[in-house]
Coordinates of C-alpha atoms and ligand atoms in Angstrom, one line a residue:
X1121 CA -96.7 23.1 -105.0
X1122 CA -94.0 24.3 -102.6
X1123 CA -94.9 25.7 -99.2
X1124 CA -96.0 29.3 -99.1
X1125 CA -93.8 31.7 -97.0
X1126 CA -95.5 34.0 -94.5
X1127 CA -93.7 37.3 -94.1
X1128 CA -96.7 39.4 -93.2
X1129 CA -98.6 40.1 -90.0
X1130 CA -101.9 38.2 -89.5
X1131 CA -103.8 41.4 -89.0
X1132 CA -103.2 45.1 -89.9
X1133 CA -104.6 48.4 -88.8
X1134 CA -105.2 51.6 -90.7
X1135 CA -103.0 54.7 -90.3
X1136 CA -105.1 57.7 -89.2
X1137 CA -103.5 60.8 -87.6
X1138 CA -100.3 58.9 -87.0
X1139 CA -102.0 56.1 -85.0
X1140 CA -102.7 52.6 -86.0
X1141 CA -106.5 52.0 -85.6
X1142 CA -109.3 49.5 -86.3
X1143 CA -112.5 50.5 -88.0
X1144 CA -114.8 52.5 -85.7
X1145 CA -117.3 49.7 -85.7
X1146 CA -114.6 47.0 -85.5
X1147 CA -115.4 45.5 -88.9
X1148 CA -112.7 43.7 -90.8
X1149 CA -112.1 42.1 -94.1
X1150 CA -109.7 39.3 -95.1
X1151 CA -107.1 39.0 -97.7
X1152 CA -106.2 35.7 -99.4
X1153 CA -103.4 34.5 -101.6
X1154 CA -104.9 33.9 -105.0
X1155 CA -102.4 31.2 -105.8
X1156 CA -103.7 28.8 -103.2
X1157 CA -106.7 30.4 -101.5
X1158 CA -104.9 30.6 -98.1
X1159 CA -105.7 33.3 -95.6
X1160 CA -103.0 36.0 -95.4
X1161 CA -104.2 38.7 -93.1
X1162 CA -107.3 40.7 -91.9
X1163 CA -107.6 44.5 -92.1
X1164 CA -110.2 47.1 -91.2
X1165 CA -113.3 47.8 -93.2
X1166 CA -113.5 51.6 -92.8
X1167 CA -116.7 53.4 -91.9
X1168 CA -117.9 56.8 -92.9
X1169 CA -116.6 58.0 -89.5
X1170 CA -113.2 56.6 -90.2
X1171 CA -113.0 58.4 -93.6
X1172 CA -114.1 61.6 -91.8
X1173 CA -111.5 61.2 -89.1
X1174 CA -108.8 60.7 -91.7
X1175 CA -109.8 63.8 -93.7
X1176 CA -109.9 65.9 -90.4
X1177 CA -106.4 64.6 -89.5
X1178 CA -105.1 65.5 -92.9
X1179 CA -106.4 69.0 -92.7
X1180 CA -105.0 69.4 -89.2
X1181 CA -101.6 68.3 -90.5
X1182 CA -101.7 70.5 -93.6
X1183 CA -101.1 73.8 -92.0
X1184 CA -97.6 72.9 -90.8
X1185 CA -96.8 70.4 -93.6
X1186 CA -97.3 73.0 -96.3
X1187 CA -94.6 75.1 -94.7
X1188 CA -92.0 72.3 -94.5
X1189 CA -88.9 73.4 -96.4
X1190 CA -88.0 71.7 -99.6
X1191 CA -84.7 70.4 -98.1
X1192 CA -86.6 68.8 -95.2
X1193 CA -89.1 67.2 -97.6
X1194 CA -86.3 65.9 -99.7
X1195 CA -84.8 64.3 -96.6
X1196 CA -88.1 62.6 -95.7
X1197 CA -88.7 61.4 -99.2
X1198 CA -85.2 59.9 -99.3
X1199 CA -85.7 58.2 -95.9
X1200 CA -88.9 56.7 -97.3
X1201 CA -87.0 55.4 -100.3
X1202 CA -84.3 54.0 -98.0
X1203 CA -86.8 52.2 -95.7
X1204 CA -88.5 50.6 -98.8
X1205 CA -85.2 49.4 -100.1
X1206 CA -84.2 48.1 -96.6
X1207 CA -87.5 46.1 -96.5
X1208 CA -87.5 45.1 -100.2
X1209 CA -87.6 41.3 -99.6
X1210 CA -90.5 41.5 -97.1
X1211 CA -92.5 44.0 -99.2
X1212 CA -91.9 42.0 -102.4
X1213 CA -93.2 38.8 -100.8
X1214 CA -96.2 40.4 -99.3
X1215 CA -97.1 41.9 -102.7
X1216 CA -96.5 38.6 -104.5
X1217 CA -98.6 36.6 -102.0
X1218 CA -101.5 39.1 -101.9
X1219 CA -101.7 39.8 -105.7
X1220 CA -100.3 36.6 -107.2
X1221 CA -97.6 38.2 -109.2
X1222 CA -94.2 36.5 -109.4
X1223 CA -91.5 37.3 -106.9
X1224 CA -89.0 38.0 -109.7
X1225 CA -91.3 40.9 -110.8
X1226 CA -91.9 42.3 -107.3
X1227 CA -88.2 42.1 -106.5
X1228 CA -87.0 43.7 -109.8
X1229 CA -89.9 46.0 -110.7
X1230 CA -92.6 46.8 -108.3
X1231 CA -90.6 47.5 -105.1
X1232 CA -87.4 49.1 -106.6
X1233 CA -89.5 51.2 -109.0
X1234 CA -91.5 52.4 -106.0
X1235 CA -88.4 53.4 -103.9
X1236 CA -87.0 55.1 -107.0
X1237 CA -90.2 57.1 -107.3
X1238 CA -89.7 58.6 -103.8
X1239 CA -86.0 59.2 -104.7
X1240 CA -87.0 60.9 -108.0
X1241 CA -89.3 63.3 -106.3
X1242 CA -86.8 63.9 -103.5
X1243 CA -84.4 65.1 -106.2
X1244 CA -86.7 66.9 -108.6
X1245 CA -88.2 69.2 -106.0
X1246 CA -84.8 70.8 -105.5
X1247 CA -84.9 71.9 -109.1
X1248 CA -88.4 73.3 -109.0
X1249 CA -88.5 77.1 -109.4
X1250 CA -91.2 79.6 -110.0
X1251 CA -91.2 82.2 -112.7
X1252 CA -90.7 86.0 -112.7
X1253 CA -91.2 88.6 -115.3
X1254 CA -91.1 92.4 -115.6
X1255 CA -94.3 93.8 -116.9
X1256 CA -94.1 97.5 -117.8
X1257 CA -96.7 97.8 -120.5
X1258 CA -100.1 97.3 -118.8
X1259 CA -102.8 99.8 -119.8
X1260 CA -100.6 101.7 -122.3
X1261 CA -97.8 102.1 -119.8
X1262 CA -100.1 103.7 -117.1
X1263 CA -99.4 100.9 -114.7
X1264 CA -95.8 100.3 -115.5
X1265 CA -92.9 99.1 -113.3
X1266 CA -94.3 95.8 -112.2
X1267 CA -92.9 92.4 -111.3
X1268 CA -95.0 89.3 -111.8
X1269 CA -94.0 86.3 -109.7
X1270 CA -95.5 82.9 -110.4
X1271 CA -95.4 80.3 -107.6
X1272 CA -96.9 76.9 -107.1
X1273 CA -98.6 76.2 -103.8
X1274 CA -100.0 73.0 -102.3
X1275 CA -103.6 72.3 -103.0
X1276 CA -104.6 70.9 -99.6
X1277 CA -106.0 67.5 -98.7
X1278 CA -106.2 65.0 -101.5
X1279 CA -108.3 61.8 -101.8
X1280 CA -106.5 58.9 -103.6
X1281 CA -107.9 55.6 -104.7
X1282 CA -105.8 52.9 -106.3
X1283 CA -106.4 49.5 -107.9
X1284 CA -105.2 45.9 -107.2
X1285 CA -102.9 45.3 -110.2
X1286 CA -99.8 47.2 -108.9
X1287 CA -100.9 47.9 -105.3
X1288 CA -97.5 49.0 -104.0
X1289 CA -96.3 50.9 -107.1
X1290 CA -99.6 52.7 -107.5
X1291 CA -99.3 53.8 -103.8
X1292 CA -95.8 55.1 -104.5
X1293 CA -97.0 56.9 -107.7
X1294 CA -99.7 58.6 -105.5
X1295 CA -97.9 59.3 -102.2
X1296 CA -94.5 60.5 -103.5
X1297 CA -95.7 63.5 -105.5
X1298 CA -98.3 64.4 -102.8
X1299 CA -95.5 64.7 -100.2
X1300 CA -93.3 66.5 -102.7
X1301 CA -96.0 69.0 -103.5
X1302 CA -96.8 69.7 -99.8
X1303 CA -100.2 68.2 -99.8
X1304 CA -101.7 65.7 -97.3
X1305 CA -103.5 62.5 -98.4
X1306 CA -106.1 60.0 -97.5
X1307 CA -105.4 57.0 -99.6
X1308 CA -107.3 53.8 -100.1
X1309 CA -106.0 50.6 -101.7
X1310 CA -108.2 48.0 -103.3
X1311 CA -109.8 45.7 -100.7
X1312 CA -108.4 42.8 -102.8
X1313 CA -104.8 43.9 -102.2
X1314 CA -104.4 46.1 -99.2
X1315 CA -101.5 44.5 -97.4
X1316 CA -98.5 46.0 -99.0
X1317 CA -99.7 49.6 -98.5
X1318 CA -100.7 48.8 -94.9
X1319 CA -97.2 47.4 -94.4
X1320 CA -95.7 50.5 -96.0
X1321 CA -97.8 52.6 -93.5
X1322 CA -96.0 50.9 -90.6
X1323 CA -92.6 51.7 -92.2
X1324 CA -93.2 55.3 -93.0
X1325 CA -95.4 56.5 -90.0
X1326 CA -92.3 57.2 -87.9
X1327 CA -90.8 59.3 -90.7
X1328 CA -93.8 61.7 -91.1
X1329 CA -95.8 64.1 -88.9
X1330 CA -99.1 62.6 -87.9
X1331 CA -102.0 63.1 -90.4
X1332 CA -99.8 63.8 -93.5
X1333 CA -100.4 60.3 -94.9
X1334 CA -103.6 58.5 -93.8
X1335 CA -104.2 55.0 -95.1
X1336 CA -107.7 53.7 -94.9
X1337 CA -108.9 50.3 -96.1
X1338 CA -112.3 48.9 -97.1
X1339 CA -114.4 48.1 -100.1
X1340 CA -114.7 50.5 -103.0
X1341 CA -118.5 50.5 -102.9
X1342 CA -118.6 51.6 -99.3
X1343 CA -115.3 53.1 -98.1
X1344 CA -114.4 54.3 -101.6
X1345 CA -117.8 55.8 -102.1
X1346 CA -117.6 57.6 -98.7
X1347 CA -114.4 59.2 -100.0
X1348 CA -116.1 60.3 -103.2
X1349 CA -119.0 61.8 -101.2
X1350 CA -116.8 63.6 -98.6
X1351 CA -117.1 67.3 -99.0
X1352 CA -113.6 68.3 -97.8
X1353 CA -111.2 67.0 -100.4
X1354 CA -109.5 69.6 -102.6
X1355 CA -108.6 67.0 -105.3
X1356 CA -109.3 63.4 -106.2
X1357 CA -106.7 61.1 -107.8
X1358 CA -107.9 57.7 -109.1
X1359 CA -106.4 54.7 -110.8
X1360 CA -108.7 52.0 -111.9
X1361 CA -111.4 51.1 -114.3
X1362 CA -113.0 53.6 -116.7
X1363 CA -116.4 52.7 -115.2
X1364 CA -115.5 53.9 -111.7
X1365 CA -113.4 56.7 -113.2
X1366 CA -116.7 58.2 -114.4
X1367 CA -118.0 58.3 -110.8
X1368 CA -114.8 59.9 -109.6
X1369 CA -115.0 62.6 -112.3
X1370 CA -118.6 63.1 -111.4
X1371 CA -117.9 63.4 -107.7
X1372 CA -115.1 65.9 -108.4
X1373 CA -117.3 68.0 -110.7
X1374 CA -120.0 68.2 -108.1
X1375 CA -117.4 69.5 -105.6
X1376 CA -115.8 71.8 -108.2
X1377 CA -112.4 70.3 -107.6
X1378 CA -109.9 68.8 -110.0
X1379 CA -109.4 65.0 -110.5
X1380 CA -106.7 63.0 -112.3
X1381 CA -107.8 59.7 -113.7
X1382 CA -105.6 56.8 -114.9
X1383 CA -108.0 54.3 -116.4
X1384 CA -108.2 51.3 -118.8
X1385 CA -106.6 50.6 -122.1
X1386 CA -106.5 48.3 -125.1
X1387 CA -103.1 49.1 -126.5
X1388 CA -101.6 48.2 -129.8
X1389 CA -98.2 46.3 -130.0
X1390 CA -97.2 46.7 -133.7
X1391 CA -94.6 44.5 -135.5
X1392 CA -93.0 45.3 -138.9
X1393 CA -91.0 42.9 -141.0
X1394 CA -87.7 44.6 -140.2
X1395 CA -88.1 44.3 -136.4
X1396 CA -85.3 42.9 -134.3
X1397 CA -86.8 39.4 -134.2
X1398 CA -85.7 38.1 -130.8
X1399 CA -86.5 41.4 -129.1
X1400 CA -89.8 41.5 -130.8
X1401 CA -90.9 38.0 -129.7
X1402 CA -89.9 39.0 -126.2
X1403 CA -91.8 42.3 -126.7
X1404 CA -95.1 40.4 -127.1
X1405 CA -94.4 38.5 -123.8
X1406 CA -93.5 41.7 -122.0
X1407 CA -96.7 43.4 -123.4
X1408 CA -99.2 40.7 -122.4
X1409 CA -97.7 38.3 -119.9
X1410 CA -96.0 40.8 -117.5
X1411 CA -98.1 40.9 -114.4
X1412 CA -100.4 38.2 -115.9
X1413 CA -101.6 40.8 -118.4
X1414 CA -103.3 42.8 -115.6
X1415 CA -101.7 46.0 -116.8
X1416 CA -103.7 49.0 -117.8
X1417 CA -101.3 49.7 -120.8
X1418 CA -100.9 45.9 -121.7
X1419 CA -100.0 45.3 -125.3
X1420 CA -103.3 43.4 -125.7
X1421 CA -103.7 44.0 -129.5
X1422 CA -100.8 42.5 -131.4
X1423 CA -100.6 43.7 -134.9
X1424 CA -98.3 41.7 -137.2
X1425 CA -97.3 42.6 -140.8
X1426 CA -98.6 40.0 -143.3
X1427 CA -95.0 39.3 -144.6
X1428 CA -93.9 37.9 -141.2
X1429 CA -97.3 36.8 -139.8
X1430 CA -97.1 33.0 -140.1
X1431 CA -93.6 32.7 -138.9
X1432 CA -94.0 35.2 -136.1
X1433 CA -97.2 33.6 -134.8
X1434 CA -95.7 30.1 -135.0
X1435 CA -92.8 31.3 -132.8
X1436 CA -95.0 33.1 -130.4
X1437 CA -97.1 29.9 -130.0
X1438 CA -94.0 27.8 -129.3
X1439 CA -92.6 30.4 -126.8
X1440 CA -96.0 30.9 -125.0
X1441 CA -96.1 27.2 -124.4
X1442 CA -92.7 27.3 -122.6
X1443 CA -93.7 30.1 -120.1
X1444 CA -93.3 28.8 -116.6
X1445 CA -96.7 29.4 -114.9
X1446 CA -96.3 28.7 -111.2
X1447 CA -96.8 29.9 -107.6
X1448 CA -95.7 33.5 -107.2
X1449 CA -93.1 32.8 -104.4
X1450 CA -90.8 30.7 -106.6
X1451 CA -87.9 32.5 -108.2
X1452 CA -88.2 30.6 -111.4
X1453 CA -91.9 31.5 -111.9
X1454 CA -92.4 33.7 -115.0
X1455 CA -96.2 34.1 -114.7
X1456 CA -98.1 33.8 -111.4
X1457 CA -101.8 33.8 -110.5
X1458 CA -104.5 36.2 -111.6
X1459 CA -105.6 38.5 -108.8
X1460 CA -108.6 36.3 -107.9
X1461 CA -111.0 33.6 -109.2
X1462 CA -113.4 36.3 -110.3
X1463 CA -110.8 37.9 -112.6
X1464 CA -109.8 34.5 -114.0
X1465 CA -113.5 33.8 -114.8
X1466 CA -113.8 37.1 -116.5
X1467 CA -110.7 36.3 -118.6
X1468 CA -112.1 32.8 -119.5
X1469 CA -115.4 34.3 -120.5
X1470 CA -113.6 36.6 -122.9
X1471 CA -111.9 33.6 -124.5
X1472 CA -115.4 32.1 -125.1
X1473 CA -116.7 35.4 -126.4
X1474 CA -113.7 35.4 -128.8
X1475 CA -114.5 31.9 -130.0
X1476 CA -118.2 32.9 -130.6
X1477 CA -117.0 35.9 -132.6
X1478 CA -114.9 33.6 -134.9
X1479 CA -111.5 33.9 -133.3
X1480 CA -109.3 30.8 -132.9
X1481 CA -107.3 29.9 -129.8
X1482 CA -103.7 29.5 -131.1
X1483 CA -102.2 28.7 -127.7
X1484 CA -103.6 28.6 -124.2
X1485 CA -107.2 29.5 -123.7
X1486 CA -107.8 27.7 -120.5
X1487 CA -107.0 27.8 -116.8
X1488 CA -103.6 26.4 -115.9
X1489 CA -103.7 23.3 -113.8
X1490 CA -101.4 20.5 -112.6
X1491 CA -98.8 20.5 -109.7
X1492 CA -101.4 22.0 -107.4
X1493 CA -102.2 25.1 -109.5
X1494 CA -105.9 24.1 -109.6
X1495 CA -106.1 25.5 -106.1
X1496 CA -105.4 29.0 -107.5
X1497 CA -106.5 31.4 -110.2
X1498 CA -103.9 30.5 -112.8
X1499 CA -104.4 31.2 -116.5
X1500 CA -102.5 29.8 -119.5
X1501 CA -100.6 32.4 -121.7
X1502 CA -103.1 32.8 -124.5
X1503 CA -103.2 34.1 -128.1
X1504 CA -106.4 34.5 -130.1
X1505 CA -105.8 34.6 -133.9
X1506 CA -108.2 35.2 -136.8
X1507 CA -109.3 38.3 -135.0
X1508 CA -110.5 41.5 -136.5
X1509 CA -110.4 44.8 -134.7
X1510 CA -114.1 45.2 -134.5
X1511 CA -114.6 42.1 -132.3
X1512 CA -115.3 42.6 -128.6
X1513 CA -112.1 40.8 -127.8
X1514 CA -110.2 43.5 -129.7
X1515 CA -112.2 46.4 -128.3
X1516 CA -112.8 45.5 -124.6
X1517 CA -110.2 45.3 -121.8
X1518 CA -109.7 41.6 -120.9
X1519 CA -107.1 42.4 -118.2
X1520 CA -105.4 39.0 -118.4
X1521 CA -102.6 37.1 -120.3
X1522 CA -104.7 37.0 -123.5
X1523 CA -103.6 38.9 -126.6
X1524 CA -105.5 39.1 -129.9
X1525 CA -103.4 38.9 -133.0
X1526 CA -104.4 40.9 -136.1
X1527 CA -102.7 40.8 -139.5
X1528 CA -102.0 44.1 -141.3
X1529 CA -100.6 45.2 -144.7
X1530 CA -99.6 48.9 -144.6
X1531 CA -98.4 51.5 -142.1
X1532 CA -101.4 53.7 -142.7
X1533 CA -103.8 50.8 -142.1
X1534 CA -102.2 49.8 -138.8
X1535 CA -102.2 53.3 -137.5
X1536 CA -105.9 53.5 -138.3
X1537 CA -106.6 50.2 -136.6
X1538 CA -104.5 51.1 -133.6
X1539 CA -106.6 54.3 -133.3
X1540 CA -109.9 52.5 -133.7
X1541 CA -110.4 52.1 -130.0
X1542 CA -112.1 54.1 -127.3
X1543 CA -108.9 53.9 -125.2
X1544 CA -105.6 55.7 -125.7
X1545 CA -103.1 54.7 -123.1
X1546 CA -100.1 53.0 -124.5
X1547 CA -98.7 51.0 -127.3
X1548 CA -95.5 50.1 -129.1
X1549 CA -93.9 49.9 -132.6
X1550 CA -91.2 47.4 -133.5
X1551 CA -89.0 48.3 -136.5
X1552 CA -85.4 49.2 -137.2
X1553 CA -86.5 52.1 -139.5
X1554 CA -86.2 55.2 -137.4
X1555 CA -88.4 57.2 -139.8
X1556 CA -91.2 54.7 -139.7
X1557 CA -90.9 54.3 -135.9
X1558 CA -91.3 58.1 -135.5
X1559 CA -94.2 58.3 -138.0
X1560 CA -96.1 55.5 -136.3
X1561 CA -95.4 56.8 -132.8
X1562 CA -96.8 60.2 -133.8
X1563 CA -99.8 58.6 -135.6
X1564 CA -101.0 56.7 -132.6
X1565 CA -103.4 58.5 -130.4
X1566 CA -102.1 57.5 -127.0
X1567 CA -100.3 59.1 -124.1
X1568 CA -97.3 56.7 -124.3
X1569 CA -95.8 54.9 -127.3
X1570 CA -92.7 52.7 -126.8
X1571 CA -90.3 52.0 -129.7
X1572 CA -88.6 48.6 -129.6
X1573 CA -89.6 48.0 -125.9
X1574 CA -92.7 47.5 -123.8
X1575 CA -94.0 48.3 -120.3
X1576 CA -90.9 50.2 -119.0
X1577 CA -92.4 52.8 -116.7
X1578 CA -89.6 54.8 -115.1
X1579 CA -90.3 57.7 -112.7
X1580 CA -89.1 60.4 -114.9
X1581 CA -91.3 59.8 -117.9
X1582 CA -94.9 61.1 -117.9
X1583 CA -97.6 58.4 -118.1
X1584 CA -101.3 58.8 -118.8
X1585 CA -104.1 58.4 -121.3
X1586 CA -105.7 60.0 -124.2
X1587 CA -109.4 59.4 -124.9
X1588 CA -111.2 57.2 -122.3
X1589 CA -107.9 56.1 -120.7
X1590 CA -107.9 59.1 -118.4
X1591 CA -107.2 62.7 -117.7
X1592 CA -103.8 64.1 -116.5
X1593 CA -100.4 62.5 -116.2
X1594 CA -98.6 60.6 -113.4
X1595 CA -94.9 60.0 -112.8
X1596 CA -92.5 62.7 -114.0
X1597 CA -92.4 66.1 -112.3
X1598 CA -95.3 67.2 -114.5
X1599 CA -97.6 65.7 -111.9
X1600 CA -96.5 68.3 -109.4
X1601 CA -98.7 70.7 -111.5
X1602 CA -101.7 68.4 -110.7
X1603 CA -101.0 68.5 -107.0
X1604 CA -100.4 72.2 -106.7
X1605 CA -102.2 75.4 -107.7
X1606 CA -100.8 78.5 -109.3
X1607 CA -100.2 81.7 -107.3
X1608 CA -99.4 84.9 -109.0
X1609 CA -98.0 87.8 -106.9
X1610 CA -98.1 91.0 -108.9
X1611 CA -95.9 93.9 -107.4
X1612 CA -95.9 97.5 -108.5
X1613 CA -92.8 99.5 -107.7
X1614 CA -94.0 103.0 -108.6
X1615 CA -93.4 105.6 -105.9
X1616 CA -96.1 108.0 -107.1
X1617 CA -99.9 107.6 -107.6
X1618 CA -101.0 107.3 -111.2
X1619 CA -103.2 110.4 -111.0
X1620 CA -106.3 109.0 -112.5
X1621 CA -108.6 110.2 -109.7
Ligands
LIG1704 P1 -111.8 49.4 -110.1 O1 -112.9 48.4 -109.8 O2 -112.1 50.6 -110.8 O3 -111.2 49.7 -108.7 C1 -110.2 50.7 -108.5 C2 -110.3 51.2 -107.1 O4 -111.5 51.9 -106.9 C3 -110.3 50.2 -106.0 O5 -109.6 50.7 -104.9 C4 -111.7 50.0 -105.7 O6 -111.9 49.4 -104.4 C5 -112.2 51.4 -105.8 N1 -113.7 51.5 -106.1 C6 -114.5 50.6 -106.7 N2 -115.8 51.1 -106.7 C7 -115.7 52.3 -106.2 C8 -116.7 53.4 -105.9 N3 -117.9 53.2 -106.2 N4 -116.2 54.5 -105.3 C9 -115.0 54.7 -105.0 N5 -114.0 53.7 -105.2 C10 -114.4 52.6 -105.8 O7 -110.6 48.8 -110.9 P2 -109.8 47.5 -110.6 O8 -110.7 46.4 -111.0 O9 -109.3 47.5 -109.2 O10 -108.5 47.7 -111.5 C11 -108.5 47.3 -112.8 C12 -108.7 48.5 -113.7 O11 -107.8 49.6 -113.4 C13 -108.4 48.2 -115.2 O12 -109.5 48.7 -116.0 C14 -107.1 48.9 -115.5 O13 -106.9 49.2 -116.8 C15 -107.2 50.1 -114.6 N6 -105.8 50.6 -114.3 C16 -105.4 51.7 -114.9 C17 -104.1 52.2 -114.6 C18 -103.6 53.4 -115.2 O14 -102.5 53.9 -114.8 N7 -104.2 54.0 -116.2 C19 -103.3 51.5 -113.7 C20 -103.8 50.3 -113.1 C21 -105.0 49.9 -113.4 P3 -112.2 47.8 -104.2 O15 -111.2 47.1 -105.1 O16 -112.0 47.6 -102.8 O17 -113.6 47.6 -104.7
LIG1705 MG1 -105.5 39.1 -101.7

């Protein structure tokens, strides 16, 4: 095992009202690198009072922030993108060390995708326009000569809670549209992976008026719960498990405010005999090994047509064995560490559940060891075969580099199997037949279907779930609707009274 680099500070503070602060009671938590268990940095464990101070600061900032011109917001969003790009290496290494994901992913995906997110919203807000219509026929013409103007206005102070699998990218997905919409935010990262957002806070604080973005840290069950219980949010936005998603929706309903939820998934990755073979084999890897399989839209159910099943699975097994599982900071690492030992244990327990259900381990199935990896939470790339779609391993989210492989005969059958899931987030179909691709894509009940690719998530495509995978969409300008409310100004131009009274 090579020596771990240390780009990050040894302790971080929260950003509240433009100031870097400790928790009001001084409590801290620690973050460790899951690849070797080494201490990385400490950060505040926020109290109820801290959450309250952040919400108050956000409301105080809102009055002037909501009036900031679109050109000025564009300039600020662009500067944030620039500062992320300028600090790409540092941010990528912090993210890789804190989360365990390989540096080649954070350098090419997590960090550049995030700066692009700010750039996308910087651009898109210049094209946002309201609507106007002439309405002359109300009440049989009695109230004619009207102009209706529809505008979108900021919603106020938003509470945002994000998970540990893409800590930096999820922060960008949340903060960029909030700023674009003219809202202010109190955002909490997962206590497992708080460092990259805390580092971002240091970079962007000089670019923003105090209180517009407040970053608070702490555990979900305490700090997160204080946020859900706080009466003064106008909207909640959450990415994480379906289980906690229920609590967020519940908290929002009790306050009568909207919530957007990006939750779990069990997505189908479907392979027909006429697929582009090399791309398709890679597509399984992209679907289940990218980010160690800790991806909400992971291609965790691999459906393979019976005509190619044996050859396809044999090639997958051979290629999974060649994947370079290693420490996240090495450039040659293809798969890094799971986020922590607890997550690794959960993944391993699902392999056992699969075996008890009658599935066979075709490759992997155990923790990855050797060359010092036993110090970390490393998992072997794993395929379970002889699986049917009713098994728990085919229905429940494993959130690791473990795909189940299921054989199918017909297009109708595979669409039905894909839809036999409580989730509806992503999925893909691999075929050279455009008609079949379109039929299957339309048949699958999910918010995103890729054709001949997997896990590409650019800023200008809407992403979100059907069924228990969530409510609302993120990325794409459509999210500005979720962070604004509609104002209708209705003007009458008649000079004379109607004469009704
Ligand atoms: P999680 O346990 O639901 O945690 C998500 C966030 O909620 C974390 O910040 C967590 O804080 C916080 N939290 C936990 N309990 C809370 C409570 N009672 N009140 C308020 N906040 C609370 O999910 P996770 O384990 O971090 O992430 C994995 C899950 O997220 C998977 O199911 C995955 O599919 C889903 N996910 C979905 C998407 C999507 O876009 N659809 C994207 C990424 C992940 P702590 O971590 O500090 O406890
Ligand atoms: Mg950590």
